[in-house]
Short mmCIF file of C-alpha atoms in Angstrom, two decimals:
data_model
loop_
_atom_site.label_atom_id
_atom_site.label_comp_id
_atom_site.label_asym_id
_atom_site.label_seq_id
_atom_site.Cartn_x
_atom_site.Cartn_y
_atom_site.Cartn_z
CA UNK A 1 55.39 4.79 -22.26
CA UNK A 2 56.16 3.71 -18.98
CA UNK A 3 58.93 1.10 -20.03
CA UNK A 4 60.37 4.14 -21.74
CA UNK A 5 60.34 5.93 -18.71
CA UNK A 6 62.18 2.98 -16.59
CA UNK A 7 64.40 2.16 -19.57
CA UNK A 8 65.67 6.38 -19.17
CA UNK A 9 65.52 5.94 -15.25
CA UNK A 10 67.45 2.58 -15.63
CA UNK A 11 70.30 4.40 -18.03
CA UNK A 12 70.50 7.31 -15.53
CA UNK A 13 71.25 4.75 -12.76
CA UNK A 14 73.69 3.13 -14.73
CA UNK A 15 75.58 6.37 -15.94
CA UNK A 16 75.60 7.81 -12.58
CA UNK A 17 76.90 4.11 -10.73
CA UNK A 18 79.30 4.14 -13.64
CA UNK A 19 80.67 7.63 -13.03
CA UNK A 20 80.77 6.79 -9.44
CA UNK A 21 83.02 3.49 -9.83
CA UNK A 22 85.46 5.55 -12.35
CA UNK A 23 85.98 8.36 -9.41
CA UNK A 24 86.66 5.61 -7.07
CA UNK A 25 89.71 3.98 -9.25
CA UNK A 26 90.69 7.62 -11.30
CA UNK A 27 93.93 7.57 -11.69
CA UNK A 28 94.32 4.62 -13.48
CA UNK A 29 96.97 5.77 -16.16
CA UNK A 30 99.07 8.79 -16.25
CA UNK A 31 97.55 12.53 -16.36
CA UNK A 32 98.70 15.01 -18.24
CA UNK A 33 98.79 18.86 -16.20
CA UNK A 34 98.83 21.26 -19.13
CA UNK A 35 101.08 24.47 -18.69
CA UNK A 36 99.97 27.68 -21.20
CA UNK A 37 103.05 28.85 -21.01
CA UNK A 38 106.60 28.76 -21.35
CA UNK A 39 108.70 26.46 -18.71
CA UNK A 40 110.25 28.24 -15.65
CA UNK A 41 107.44 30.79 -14.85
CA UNK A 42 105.08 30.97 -11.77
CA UNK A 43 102.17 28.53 -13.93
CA UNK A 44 104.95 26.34 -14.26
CA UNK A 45 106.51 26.46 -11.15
CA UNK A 46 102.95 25.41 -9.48
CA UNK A 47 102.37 22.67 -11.71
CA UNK A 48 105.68 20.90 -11.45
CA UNK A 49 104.65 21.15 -7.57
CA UNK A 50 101.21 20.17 -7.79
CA UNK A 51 102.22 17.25 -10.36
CA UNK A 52 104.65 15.77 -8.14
CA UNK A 53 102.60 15.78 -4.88
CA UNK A 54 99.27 14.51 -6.91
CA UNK A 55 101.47 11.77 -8.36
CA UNK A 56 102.76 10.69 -5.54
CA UNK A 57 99.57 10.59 -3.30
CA UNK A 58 97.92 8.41 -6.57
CA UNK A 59 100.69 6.82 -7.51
CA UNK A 60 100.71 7.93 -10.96
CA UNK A 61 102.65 10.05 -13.24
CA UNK A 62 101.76 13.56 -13.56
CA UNK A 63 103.60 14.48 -16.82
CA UNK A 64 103.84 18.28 -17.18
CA UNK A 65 103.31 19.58 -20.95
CA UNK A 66 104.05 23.22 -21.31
CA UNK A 67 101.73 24.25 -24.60
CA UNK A 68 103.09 28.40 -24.49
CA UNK A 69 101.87 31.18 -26.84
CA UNK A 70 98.69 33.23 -27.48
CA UNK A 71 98.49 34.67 -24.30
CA UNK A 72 98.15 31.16 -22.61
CA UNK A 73 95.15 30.71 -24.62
CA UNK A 74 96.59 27.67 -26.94
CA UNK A 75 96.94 25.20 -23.94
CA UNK A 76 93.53 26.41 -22.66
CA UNK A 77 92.14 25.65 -26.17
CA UNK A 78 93.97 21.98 -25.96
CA UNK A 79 92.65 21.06 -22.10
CA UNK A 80 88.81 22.50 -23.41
CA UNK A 81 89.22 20.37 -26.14
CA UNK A 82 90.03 17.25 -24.20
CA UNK A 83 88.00 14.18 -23.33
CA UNK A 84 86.25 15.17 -20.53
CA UNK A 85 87.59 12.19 -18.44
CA UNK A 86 90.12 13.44 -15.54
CA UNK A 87 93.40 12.76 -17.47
CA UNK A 88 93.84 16.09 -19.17
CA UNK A 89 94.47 19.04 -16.78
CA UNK A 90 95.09 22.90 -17.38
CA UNK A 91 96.91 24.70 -14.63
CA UNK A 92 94.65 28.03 -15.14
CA UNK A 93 95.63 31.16 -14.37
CA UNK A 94 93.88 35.05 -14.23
CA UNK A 95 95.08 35.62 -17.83
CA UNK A 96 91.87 33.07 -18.81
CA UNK A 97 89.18 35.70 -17.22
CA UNK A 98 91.22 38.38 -19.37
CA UNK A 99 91.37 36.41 -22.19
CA UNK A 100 87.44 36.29 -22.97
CA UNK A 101 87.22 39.98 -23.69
CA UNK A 102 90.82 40.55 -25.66
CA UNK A 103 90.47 37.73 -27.80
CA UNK A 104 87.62 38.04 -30.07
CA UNK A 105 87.84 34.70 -31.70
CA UNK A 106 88.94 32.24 -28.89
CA UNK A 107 87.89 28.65 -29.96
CA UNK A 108 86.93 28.17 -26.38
CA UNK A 109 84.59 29.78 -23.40
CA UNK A 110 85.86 29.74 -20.13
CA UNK A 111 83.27 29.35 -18.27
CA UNK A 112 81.05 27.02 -20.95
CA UNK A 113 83.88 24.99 -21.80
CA UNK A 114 86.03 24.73 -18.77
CA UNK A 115 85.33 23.72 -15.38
CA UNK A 116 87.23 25.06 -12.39
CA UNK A 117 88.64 22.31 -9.42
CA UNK A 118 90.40 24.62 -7.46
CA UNK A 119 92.81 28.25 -7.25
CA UNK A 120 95.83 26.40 -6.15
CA UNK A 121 97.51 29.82 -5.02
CA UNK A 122 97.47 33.65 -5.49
CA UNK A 123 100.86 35.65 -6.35
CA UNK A 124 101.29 39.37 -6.35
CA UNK A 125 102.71 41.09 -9.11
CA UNK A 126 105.51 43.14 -9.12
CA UNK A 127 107.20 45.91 -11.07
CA UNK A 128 110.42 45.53 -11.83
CA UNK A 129 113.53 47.28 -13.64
CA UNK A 130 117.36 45.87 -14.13
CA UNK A 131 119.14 47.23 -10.85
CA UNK A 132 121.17 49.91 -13.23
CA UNK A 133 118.32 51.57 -13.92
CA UNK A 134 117.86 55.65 -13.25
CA UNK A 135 114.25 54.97 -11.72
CA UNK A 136 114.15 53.67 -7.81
CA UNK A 137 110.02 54.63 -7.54
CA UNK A 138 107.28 54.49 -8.86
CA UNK A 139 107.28 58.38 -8.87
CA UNK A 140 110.62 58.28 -10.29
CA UNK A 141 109.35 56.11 -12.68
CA UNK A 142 106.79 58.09 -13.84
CA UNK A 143 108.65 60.90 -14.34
CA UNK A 144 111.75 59.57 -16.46
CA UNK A 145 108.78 58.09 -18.53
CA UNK A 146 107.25 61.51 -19.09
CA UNK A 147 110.66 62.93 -19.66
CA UNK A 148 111.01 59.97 -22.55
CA UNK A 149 107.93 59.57 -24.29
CA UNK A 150 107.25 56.52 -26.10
CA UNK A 151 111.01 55.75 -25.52
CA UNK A 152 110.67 53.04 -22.46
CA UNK A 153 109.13 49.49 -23.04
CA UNK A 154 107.96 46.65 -20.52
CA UNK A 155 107.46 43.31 -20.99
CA UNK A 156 104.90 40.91 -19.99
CA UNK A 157 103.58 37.14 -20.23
CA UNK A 158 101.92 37.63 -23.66
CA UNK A 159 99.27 39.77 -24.96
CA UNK A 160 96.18 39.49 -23.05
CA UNK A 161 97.62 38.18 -19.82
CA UNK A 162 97.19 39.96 -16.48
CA UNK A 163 100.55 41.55 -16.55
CA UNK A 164 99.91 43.34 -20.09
CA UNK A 165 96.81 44.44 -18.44
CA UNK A 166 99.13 46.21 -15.30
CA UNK A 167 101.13 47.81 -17.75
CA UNK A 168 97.85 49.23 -19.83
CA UNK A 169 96.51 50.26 -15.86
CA UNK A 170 99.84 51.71 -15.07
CA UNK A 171 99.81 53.85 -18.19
CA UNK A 172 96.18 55.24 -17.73
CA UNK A 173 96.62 56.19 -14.16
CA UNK A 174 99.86 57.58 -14.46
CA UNK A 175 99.37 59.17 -18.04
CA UNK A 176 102.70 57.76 -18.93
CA UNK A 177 103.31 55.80 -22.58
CA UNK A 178 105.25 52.82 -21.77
CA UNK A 179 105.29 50.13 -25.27
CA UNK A 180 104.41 46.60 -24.54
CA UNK A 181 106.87 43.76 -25.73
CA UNK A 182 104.86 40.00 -25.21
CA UNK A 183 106.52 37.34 -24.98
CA UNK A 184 105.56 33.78 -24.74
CA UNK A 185 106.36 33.61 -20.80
CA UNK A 186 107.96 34.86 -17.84
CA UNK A 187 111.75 33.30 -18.10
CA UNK A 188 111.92 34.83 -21.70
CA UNK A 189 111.11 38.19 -20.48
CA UNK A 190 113.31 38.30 -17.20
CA UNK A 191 116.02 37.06 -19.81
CA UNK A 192 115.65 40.01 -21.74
CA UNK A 193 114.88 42.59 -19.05
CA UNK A 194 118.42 41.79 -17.66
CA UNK A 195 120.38 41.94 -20.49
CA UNK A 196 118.31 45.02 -20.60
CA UNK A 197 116.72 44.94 -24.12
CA UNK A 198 113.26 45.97 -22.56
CA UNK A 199 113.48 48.34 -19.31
CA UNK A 200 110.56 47.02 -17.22
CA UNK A 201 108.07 44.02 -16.48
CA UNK A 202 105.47 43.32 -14.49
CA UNK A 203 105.53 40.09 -13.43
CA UNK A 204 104.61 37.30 -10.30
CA UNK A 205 106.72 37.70 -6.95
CA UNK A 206 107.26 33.72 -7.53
CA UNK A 207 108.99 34.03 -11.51
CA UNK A 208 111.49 37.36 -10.49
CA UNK A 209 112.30 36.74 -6.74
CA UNK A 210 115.47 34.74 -6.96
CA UNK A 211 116.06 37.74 -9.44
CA UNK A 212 115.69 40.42 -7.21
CA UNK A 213 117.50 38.50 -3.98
CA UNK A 214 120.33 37.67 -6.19
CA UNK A 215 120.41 41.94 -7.62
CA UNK A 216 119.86 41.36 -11.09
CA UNK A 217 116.53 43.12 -10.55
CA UNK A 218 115.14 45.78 -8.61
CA UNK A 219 111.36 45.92 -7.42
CA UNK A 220 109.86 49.26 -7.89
CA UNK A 221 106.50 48.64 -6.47
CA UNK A 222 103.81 45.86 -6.07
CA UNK A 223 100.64 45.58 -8.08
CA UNK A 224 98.47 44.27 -5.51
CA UNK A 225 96.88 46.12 -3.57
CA UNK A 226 98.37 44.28 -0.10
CA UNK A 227 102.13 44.31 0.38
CA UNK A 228 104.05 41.16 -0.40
CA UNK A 229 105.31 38.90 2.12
CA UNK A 230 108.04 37.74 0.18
CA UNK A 231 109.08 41.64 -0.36
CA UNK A 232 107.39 43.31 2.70
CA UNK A 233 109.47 46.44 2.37
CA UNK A 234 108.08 47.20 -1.16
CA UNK A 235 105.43 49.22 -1.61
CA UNK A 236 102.49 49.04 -3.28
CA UNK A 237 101.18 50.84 -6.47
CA UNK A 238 98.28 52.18 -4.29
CA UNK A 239 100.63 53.64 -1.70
CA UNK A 240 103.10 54.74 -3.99
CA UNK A 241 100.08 57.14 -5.02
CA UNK A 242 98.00 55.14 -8.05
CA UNK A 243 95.14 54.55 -5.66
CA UNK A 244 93.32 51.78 -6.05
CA UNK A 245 95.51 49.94 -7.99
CA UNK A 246 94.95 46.14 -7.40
CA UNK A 247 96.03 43.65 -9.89
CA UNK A 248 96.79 40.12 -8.56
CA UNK A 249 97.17 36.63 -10.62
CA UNK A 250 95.71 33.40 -9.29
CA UNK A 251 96.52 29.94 -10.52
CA UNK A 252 94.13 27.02 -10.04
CA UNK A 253 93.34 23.91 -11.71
CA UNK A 254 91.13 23.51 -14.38
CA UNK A 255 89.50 19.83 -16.36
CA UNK A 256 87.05 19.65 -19.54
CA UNK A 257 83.54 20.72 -19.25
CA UNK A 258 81.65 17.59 -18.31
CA UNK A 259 84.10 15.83 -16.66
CA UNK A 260 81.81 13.65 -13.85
CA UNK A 261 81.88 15.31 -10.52
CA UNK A 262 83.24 12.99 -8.72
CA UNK A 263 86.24 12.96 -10.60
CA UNK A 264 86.32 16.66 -10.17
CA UNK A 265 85.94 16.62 -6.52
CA UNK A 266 88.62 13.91 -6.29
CA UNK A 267 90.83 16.07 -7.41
CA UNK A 268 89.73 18.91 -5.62
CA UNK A 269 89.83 16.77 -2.22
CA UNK A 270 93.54 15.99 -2.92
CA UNK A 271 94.53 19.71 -4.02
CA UNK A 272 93.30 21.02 -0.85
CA UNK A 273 94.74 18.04 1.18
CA UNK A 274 98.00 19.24 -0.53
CA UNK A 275 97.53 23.12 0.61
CA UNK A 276 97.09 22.02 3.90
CA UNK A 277 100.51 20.37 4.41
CA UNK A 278 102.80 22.45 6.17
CA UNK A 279 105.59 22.28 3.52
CA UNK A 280 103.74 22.61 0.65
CA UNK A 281 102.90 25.83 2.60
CA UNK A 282 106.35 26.84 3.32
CA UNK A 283 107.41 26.34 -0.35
CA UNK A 284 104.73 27.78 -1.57
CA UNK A 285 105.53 31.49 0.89
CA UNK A 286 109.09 31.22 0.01
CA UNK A 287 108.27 31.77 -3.64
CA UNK A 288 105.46 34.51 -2.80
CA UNK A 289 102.47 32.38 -2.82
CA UNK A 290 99.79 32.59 -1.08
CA UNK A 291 98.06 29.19 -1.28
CA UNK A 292 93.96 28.72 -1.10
CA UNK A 293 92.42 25.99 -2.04
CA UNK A 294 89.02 27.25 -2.20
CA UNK A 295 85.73 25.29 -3.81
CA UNK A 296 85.03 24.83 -8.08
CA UNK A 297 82.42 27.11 -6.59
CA UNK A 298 83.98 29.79 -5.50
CA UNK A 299 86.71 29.71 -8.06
CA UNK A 300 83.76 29.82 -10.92
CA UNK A 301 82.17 32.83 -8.64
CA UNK A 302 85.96 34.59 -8.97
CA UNK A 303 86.09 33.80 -12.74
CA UNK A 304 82.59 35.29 -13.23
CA UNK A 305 83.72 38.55 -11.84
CA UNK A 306 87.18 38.69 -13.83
CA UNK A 307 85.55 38.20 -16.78
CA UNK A 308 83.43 41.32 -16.28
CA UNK A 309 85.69 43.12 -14.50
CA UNK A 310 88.60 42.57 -17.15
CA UNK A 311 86.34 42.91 -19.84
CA UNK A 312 85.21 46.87 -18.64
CA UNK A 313 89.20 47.80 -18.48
CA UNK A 314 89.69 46.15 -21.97
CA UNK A 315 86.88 48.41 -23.33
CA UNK A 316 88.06 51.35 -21.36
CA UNK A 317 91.62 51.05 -22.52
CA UNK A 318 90.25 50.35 -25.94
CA UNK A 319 92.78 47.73 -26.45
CA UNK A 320 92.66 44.14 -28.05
CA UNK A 321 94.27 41.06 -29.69
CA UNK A 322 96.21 42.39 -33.00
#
């Protein structure tokens, strides 16, 4: 009995010295940063930056592989199903907490089968029009919708995501009936929103900004419930008189479950090293980020709450994955 007992103690030693020496070398071959959705967007936006400053502080290639569709669930499904070894990365977003209450038969659990490193950033959302539109507020808004019922549509990320969610919360504050369009991304959606084959979106400050600077797009109001500093003369939803609206979308980074902890807080060590620097910062503001770089702990703590707090509006707006 007791060799048994050494032999187990012996193999624990061994796994834990072994996970210990593969933290201290990790990277030793390219890692792959998984995007869930299309390129161009906010998620992708962050990766490509992330990618580049992680490779260059390891000196490895980050190679960026945009897996769209599903609501970002498919490249969520690929990074859960991953070895659980540091070289398979998912650049998460809020539209995973949402996903585990619209999606009845997701392959994958969130929190069982995904471990968080670190929010990278948090982005307000935005509504948004083409700048021909009749609408200038969100009271103007509401009432053209009202005056053409089931007529207007908006456009979001994909079904499930946080901005389909802002559309189902503008709808049941407002009482108006505006039809969701998905699409597999933001860049698709702005496309169309301009050439004005869907007449809003709610979207990240960091995908429509150049949009809006340039006049293609106007900003009706912001979904957070905090102005944005990258439009600080646009209201919110909350002072626009929806109070208490508050919808905002994080992006962090996101490995296997399993993957050893030291790997984990490798990465999270460099992530936050990254934050800090003053012109990741500045990059990061000029696109309407806000960057973080919190704990796995406190991102897990952020994804617990989502996940209920997501799933009560799901149930409460009766809505789900066709």
């Amino acid at each position: 009995m007791k060799r048994v007992i050494r032999g187990a103690l012996l193999s624990l030693v061994m796994g834990s010295a072994s996970f210990c020496v593969a933290a201290q070398s990790y990277p030793t071959k390219p890692i792959k940063l998984v995007v869930p959705s299309a390129p161009g967007g906010s998620t992708d936006q962050l990766a490509r930056l992330m990618g580049d400053r992680l490779g260059a502080a390891w000196g490895q290639t980050v190679v960026i592989e945009n897996k769209p569709g599903a609501g970002l669930t498919l490249g969520a499904a690929y990074v859960a199903d991953a070895p659980a070894d540091g070289y398979t990365v998912l650049m998460g977003a809020v539209h995973h907490s949402i996903a585990q209450s619209f999606y009845k038969n997701l392959s994958y659990d969130v929190q069982r089968d995904l471990a968080p490193v670190s929010i990278v950033a948090i982005v307000p959302n935005v509504m948004i029009t083409r700048s021909d539109f009749p609408a200038n507020t969100t009271a103007e808004v509401i009432a053209y919708s009202k005056a053409h019922p089931g007529a207007l549509t908006y456009g979001s990320t994909g079904a499930g995501t946080a901005h389909h969610l802002i559309g189902e919360q503008f709808n049941t504050m407002a009482g108006t009936d505006l039809m969701h369009v998905p699409y597999k991304g933001s860049s698709p959606a702005l496309v169309d929103l301009m050439g004005g084959r869907i007449d809003f979106m709610f979207d990240t400050v960091a995908s429509c900004l150049p949009h809006i600077q340039s006049g293609k797009l106007k900003p009706i109001a912001v979904a957070t419930g905090t102005r944005s500093s990258a439009l600080p003369n646009v209201p919110t939803m909350d002072e626009s008189g929806l109070a208490g609206f508050d919808i905002a979308t994080w992006f962090g980074l996101m490995v296997p479950a399993g993957t050893p902890k030291p790997i984990i807080d490798k990465i999270h060590a460099e992530t936050v090293r990254i934050l800090a620097d003053p012109e990741v910062k500045k990059r990061l503001l000029a696109m309407g980020a806000e960057p973080v770089g919190n704990s796995p702990e406190e991102m897990g703590k952020r994804i617990e709450s989502e996940v209920a707090k997501f799933g009560e509006l799901i149930a409460k707006a009766k809505i789900t994955a066709k």
